[in-house]
XYZ file of C-alpha atoms in Angstrom:
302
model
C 38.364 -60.989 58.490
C 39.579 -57.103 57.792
C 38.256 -56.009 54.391
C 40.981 -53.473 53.249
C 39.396 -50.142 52.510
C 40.673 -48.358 49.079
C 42.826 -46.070 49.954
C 41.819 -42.311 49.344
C 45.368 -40.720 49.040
C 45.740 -41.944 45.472
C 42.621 -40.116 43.859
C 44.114 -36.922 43.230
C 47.326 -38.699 41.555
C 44.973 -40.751 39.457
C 43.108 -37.248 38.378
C 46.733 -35.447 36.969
C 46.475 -37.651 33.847
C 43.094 -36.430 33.501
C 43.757 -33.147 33.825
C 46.812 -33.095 31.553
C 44.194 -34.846 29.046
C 41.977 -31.900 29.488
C 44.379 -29.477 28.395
C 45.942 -31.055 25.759
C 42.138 -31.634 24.216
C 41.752 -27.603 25.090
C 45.027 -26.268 23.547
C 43.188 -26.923 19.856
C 40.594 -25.330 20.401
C 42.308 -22.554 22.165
C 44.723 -21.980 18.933
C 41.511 -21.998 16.146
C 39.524 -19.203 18.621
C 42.816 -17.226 18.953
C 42.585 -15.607 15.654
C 38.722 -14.714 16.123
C 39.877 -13.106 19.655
C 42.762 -11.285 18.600
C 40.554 -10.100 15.502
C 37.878 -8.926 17.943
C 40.592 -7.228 20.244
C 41.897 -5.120 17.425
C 38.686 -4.206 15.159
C 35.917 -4.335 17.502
C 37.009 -3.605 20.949
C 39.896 -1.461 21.305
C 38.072 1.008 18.822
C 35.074 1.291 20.492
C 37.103 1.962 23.910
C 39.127 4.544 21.796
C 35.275 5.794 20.242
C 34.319 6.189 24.034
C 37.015 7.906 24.872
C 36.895 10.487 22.206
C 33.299 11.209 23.068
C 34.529 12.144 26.666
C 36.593 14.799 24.929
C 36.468 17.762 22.801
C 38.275 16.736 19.716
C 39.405 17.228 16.114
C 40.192 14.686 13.396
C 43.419 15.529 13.671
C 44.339 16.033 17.687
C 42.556 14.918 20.915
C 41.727 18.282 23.321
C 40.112 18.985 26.725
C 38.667 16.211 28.436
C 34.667 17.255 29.076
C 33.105 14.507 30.556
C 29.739 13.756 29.366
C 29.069 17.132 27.666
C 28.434 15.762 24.647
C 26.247 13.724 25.732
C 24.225 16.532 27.555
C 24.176 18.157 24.185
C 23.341 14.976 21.610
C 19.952 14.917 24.129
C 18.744 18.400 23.117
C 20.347 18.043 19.540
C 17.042 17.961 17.408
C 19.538 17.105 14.209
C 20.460 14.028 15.881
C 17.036 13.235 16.898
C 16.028 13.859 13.067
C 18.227 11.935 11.579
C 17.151 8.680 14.367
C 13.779 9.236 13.004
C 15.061 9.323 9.709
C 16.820 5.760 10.219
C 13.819 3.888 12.530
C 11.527 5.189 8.930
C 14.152 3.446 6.873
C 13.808 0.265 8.939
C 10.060 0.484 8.839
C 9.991 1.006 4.719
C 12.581 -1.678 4.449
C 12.563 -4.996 6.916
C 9.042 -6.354 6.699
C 8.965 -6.094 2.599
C 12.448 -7.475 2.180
C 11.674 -10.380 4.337
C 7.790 -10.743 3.051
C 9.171 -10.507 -0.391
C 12.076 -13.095 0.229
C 9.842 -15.284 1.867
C 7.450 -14.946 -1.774
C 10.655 -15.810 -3.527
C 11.835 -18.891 -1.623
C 8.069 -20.177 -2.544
C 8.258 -19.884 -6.055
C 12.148 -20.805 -6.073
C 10.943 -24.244 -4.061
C 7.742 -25.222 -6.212
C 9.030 -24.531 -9.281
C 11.233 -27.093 -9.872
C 12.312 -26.729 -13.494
C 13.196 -23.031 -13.151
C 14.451 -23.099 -9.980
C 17.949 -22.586 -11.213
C 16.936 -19.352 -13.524
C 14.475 -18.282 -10.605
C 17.705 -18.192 -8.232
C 19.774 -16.618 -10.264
C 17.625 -13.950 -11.051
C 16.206 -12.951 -7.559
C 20.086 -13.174 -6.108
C 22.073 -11.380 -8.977
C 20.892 -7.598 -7.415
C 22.325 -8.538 -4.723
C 25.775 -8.567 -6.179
C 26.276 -5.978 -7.465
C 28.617 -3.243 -5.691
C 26.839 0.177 -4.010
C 27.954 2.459 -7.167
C 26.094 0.232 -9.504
C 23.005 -0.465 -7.504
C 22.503 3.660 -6.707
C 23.576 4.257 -10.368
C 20.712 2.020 -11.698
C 18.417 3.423 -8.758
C 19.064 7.221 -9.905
C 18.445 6.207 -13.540
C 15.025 4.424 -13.113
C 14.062 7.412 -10.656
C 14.815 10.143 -13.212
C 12.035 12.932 -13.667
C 11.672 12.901 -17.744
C 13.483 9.499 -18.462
C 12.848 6.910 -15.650
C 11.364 3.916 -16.059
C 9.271 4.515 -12.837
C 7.675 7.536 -14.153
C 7.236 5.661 -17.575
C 5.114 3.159 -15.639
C 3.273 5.421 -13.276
C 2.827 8.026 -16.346
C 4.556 11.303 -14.387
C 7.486 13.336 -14.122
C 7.676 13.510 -10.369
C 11.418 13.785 -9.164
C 11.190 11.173 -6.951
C 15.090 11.679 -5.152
C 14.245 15.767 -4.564
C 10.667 15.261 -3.262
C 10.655 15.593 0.790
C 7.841 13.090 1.352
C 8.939 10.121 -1.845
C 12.908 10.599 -1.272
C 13.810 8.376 1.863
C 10.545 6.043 0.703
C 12.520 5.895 -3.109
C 15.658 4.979 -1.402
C 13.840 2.404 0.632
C 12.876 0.838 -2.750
C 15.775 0.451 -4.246
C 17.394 -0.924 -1.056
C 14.891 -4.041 -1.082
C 15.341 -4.479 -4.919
C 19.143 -4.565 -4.200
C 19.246 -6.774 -0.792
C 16.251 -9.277 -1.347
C 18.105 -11.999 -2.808
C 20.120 -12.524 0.493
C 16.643 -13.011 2.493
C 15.276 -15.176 -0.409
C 18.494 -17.344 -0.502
C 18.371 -17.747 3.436
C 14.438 -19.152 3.514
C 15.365 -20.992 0.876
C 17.849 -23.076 2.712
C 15.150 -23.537 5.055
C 12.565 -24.904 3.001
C 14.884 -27.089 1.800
C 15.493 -28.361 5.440
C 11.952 -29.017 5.808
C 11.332 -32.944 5.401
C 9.233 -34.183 2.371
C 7.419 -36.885 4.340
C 5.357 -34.429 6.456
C 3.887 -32.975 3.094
C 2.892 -36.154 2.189
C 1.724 -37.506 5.122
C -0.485 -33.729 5.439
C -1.399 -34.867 1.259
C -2.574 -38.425 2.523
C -4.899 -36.290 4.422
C -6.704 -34.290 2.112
C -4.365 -31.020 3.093
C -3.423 -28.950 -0.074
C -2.816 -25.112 -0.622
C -2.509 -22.845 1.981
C -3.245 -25.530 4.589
C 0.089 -27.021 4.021
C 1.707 -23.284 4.235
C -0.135 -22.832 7.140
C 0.054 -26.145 8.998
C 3.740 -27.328 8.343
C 5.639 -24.396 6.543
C 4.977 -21.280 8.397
C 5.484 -23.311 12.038
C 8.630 -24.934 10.450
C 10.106 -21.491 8.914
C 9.882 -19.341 12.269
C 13.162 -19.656 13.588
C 14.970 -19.080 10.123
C 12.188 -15.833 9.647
C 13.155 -14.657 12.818
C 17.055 -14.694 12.338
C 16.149 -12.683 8.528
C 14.517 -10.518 10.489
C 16.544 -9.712 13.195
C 19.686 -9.434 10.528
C 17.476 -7.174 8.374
C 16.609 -5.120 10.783
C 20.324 -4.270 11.995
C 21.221 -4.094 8.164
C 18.491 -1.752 7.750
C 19.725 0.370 10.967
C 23.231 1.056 9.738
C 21.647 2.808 6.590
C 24.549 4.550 5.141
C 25.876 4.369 1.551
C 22.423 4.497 -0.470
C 21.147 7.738 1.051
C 24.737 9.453 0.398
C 24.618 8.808 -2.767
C 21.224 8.746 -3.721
C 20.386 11.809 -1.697
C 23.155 13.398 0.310
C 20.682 13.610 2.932
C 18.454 15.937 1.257
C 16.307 16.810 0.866
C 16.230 19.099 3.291
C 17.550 16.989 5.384
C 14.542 14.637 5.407
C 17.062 11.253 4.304
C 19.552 12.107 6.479
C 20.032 9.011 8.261
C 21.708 8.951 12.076
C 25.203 7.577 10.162
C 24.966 10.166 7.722
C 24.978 12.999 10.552
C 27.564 11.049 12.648
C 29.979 11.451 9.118
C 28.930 14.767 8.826
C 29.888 15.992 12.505
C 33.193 14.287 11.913
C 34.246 15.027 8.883
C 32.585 18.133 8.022
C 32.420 19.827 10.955
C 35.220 18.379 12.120
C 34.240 17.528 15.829
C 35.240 13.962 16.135
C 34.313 14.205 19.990
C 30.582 14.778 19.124
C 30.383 12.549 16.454
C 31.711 9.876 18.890
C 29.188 10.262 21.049
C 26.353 9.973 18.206
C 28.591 6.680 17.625
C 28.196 5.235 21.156
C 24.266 6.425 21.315
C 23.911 4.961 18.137
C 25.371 2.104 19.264
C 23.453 1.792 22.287
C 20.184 2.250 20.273
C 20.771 -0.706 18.029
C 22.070 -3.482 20.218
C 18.848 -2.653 22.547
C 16.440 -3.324 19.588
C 18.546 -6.160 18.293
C 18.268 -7.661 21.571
C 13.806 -6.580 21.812
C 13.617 -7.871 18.235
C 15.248 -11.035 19.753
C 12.847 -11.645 22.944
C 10.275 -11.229 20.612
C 11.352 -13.783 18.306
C 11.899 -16.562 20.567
C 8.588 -15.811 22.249
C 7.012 -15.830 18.728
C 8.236 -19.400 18.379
């Protein structure tokens, strides 16, 4: 007896339900990511196109002249300003990521094992943190004050911190981790917190205590959420902008004049909004490649 075979001519019929499925699932999705596209269109990538662009030319703020090419790049390579001012920023980064996380790492600690307090312990390691630019630099300038600071109260000196070429950008620094720490203490917070009870106790039934449960079960256990502080510190600490301008206004002697800093200068000051573009899209460059080294690093860390 013949066996009839299925036949194959209805499988693609049976798959346009499917498909019309499919897109009807998609077409949700599709509207909630529209807004983050369109936002990304308008803020982030048309004005970096437009940035590029600019840096191609020779240009005021107020009207776009002769295309040039990659002159201004040519010239931001021998430009020991811009150079300075890098330096400037990568010192800024080095005075600032590793103490703001170490510190908000300390923090998170005492916030986690003290339970009692841990309210009045969070609220007062986070409340620098919101405070607005003009009040943090205002406090800053007023505890850095030659004759009437409460630094030189404590050290017992009158050294003006802010005009000194060796203590100004390293003063800054200071008052940036005072300012930003609660954000890196309230982030390994949430990570202790995500760290289950029972493997403390079963490291307690043990005989672990101390340090060996820090070293054994926290540390291992925090690495991922120390990596992402890290990795946001460290851009944070790159775009350096606000604090030196007011604090310093570069100075002195241009020794806290940070690579933003120069790029507002060029462009508003000098009025060469080609240039400054250029320092933009080198600047640019600069941080997404250690963004993405600090990153390798990370993940082969954990």
């Amino acid at each position: 007896m013949d066996i009839p075979m299925p036949s194959t001519a209805q499988a693609p019929a049976a798959s346009v339900p499917a498909r019309k499925g499919a897109r009807a699932e998609s077409l949700p999705a599709a509207l909630l990511l529209a807004p983050f596209v369109l936002a990304f269109l308008l803020f982030f990538l048309v004005p970096a196109l437009h940035t590029f662009y600019l840096s191609l030319t020779e240009s005021s703020l107020t009207r776009t002249s002769a295309f040039v090419g990659l002159d201004n790049y040519a010239t931001l390579v021998t430009d020991p300003s811009f150079w300075a001012s890098l330096w400037n920023t990568f010192y800024f980064a080095l005075l600032t990521v590793i103490p703001l996380t170490g510190l908000g790492l300390v923090m998170a600690l005492l916030v986690h094992r003290f339970v009692k307090a841990q309210a009045w312990l969070q609220g007062a390691f986070f409340l620098p943190y919101v405070l607005p630019i003009s009040v943090m630099t205002l406090i800053a300038d007023w505890m850095l004050q030659p004759s009437s600071g409460v630094i030189n109260h404590l050290v017992g000196g009158q050294r003006a911190w802010l005009a000194d070429v060796h203590w100004a950008l390293p003063a800054v620094a200071i008052g940036t981790v005072w300012w930003t720490v609660g954000f890196n203490m309230l982030m390994l917070l949430a990570g202790l917190r995500n760290i289950p009870a029972e493997l403390y106790e079963a490291a307690a039934l043990d005989g672990a205590r101390g340090f060996t449960l820090f070293r054994a079960i926290t540390w291992p256990a925090l690495k991922p959420v120390l990596g992402t502080a890290l990795l946001i510190q460290l851009i944070a600490s790159l775009k350096v902008f606000g604090q030196t301008y007011i604090l310093t206004s570069g100075g002195p002697y241009n020794t806290s004049r940070v690579t933003l800093h120069y790029m507002y200068e060029t462009a508003f000051t000098q009025s060469d909004a080609g240039y400054a573009a250029a320092v933009a899209m080198a600047f640019m460059l600069v941080v997404i490649a250690l963004s993405l080294l600090a990153r390798a690093l990370g993940r082969r860390a954990t």
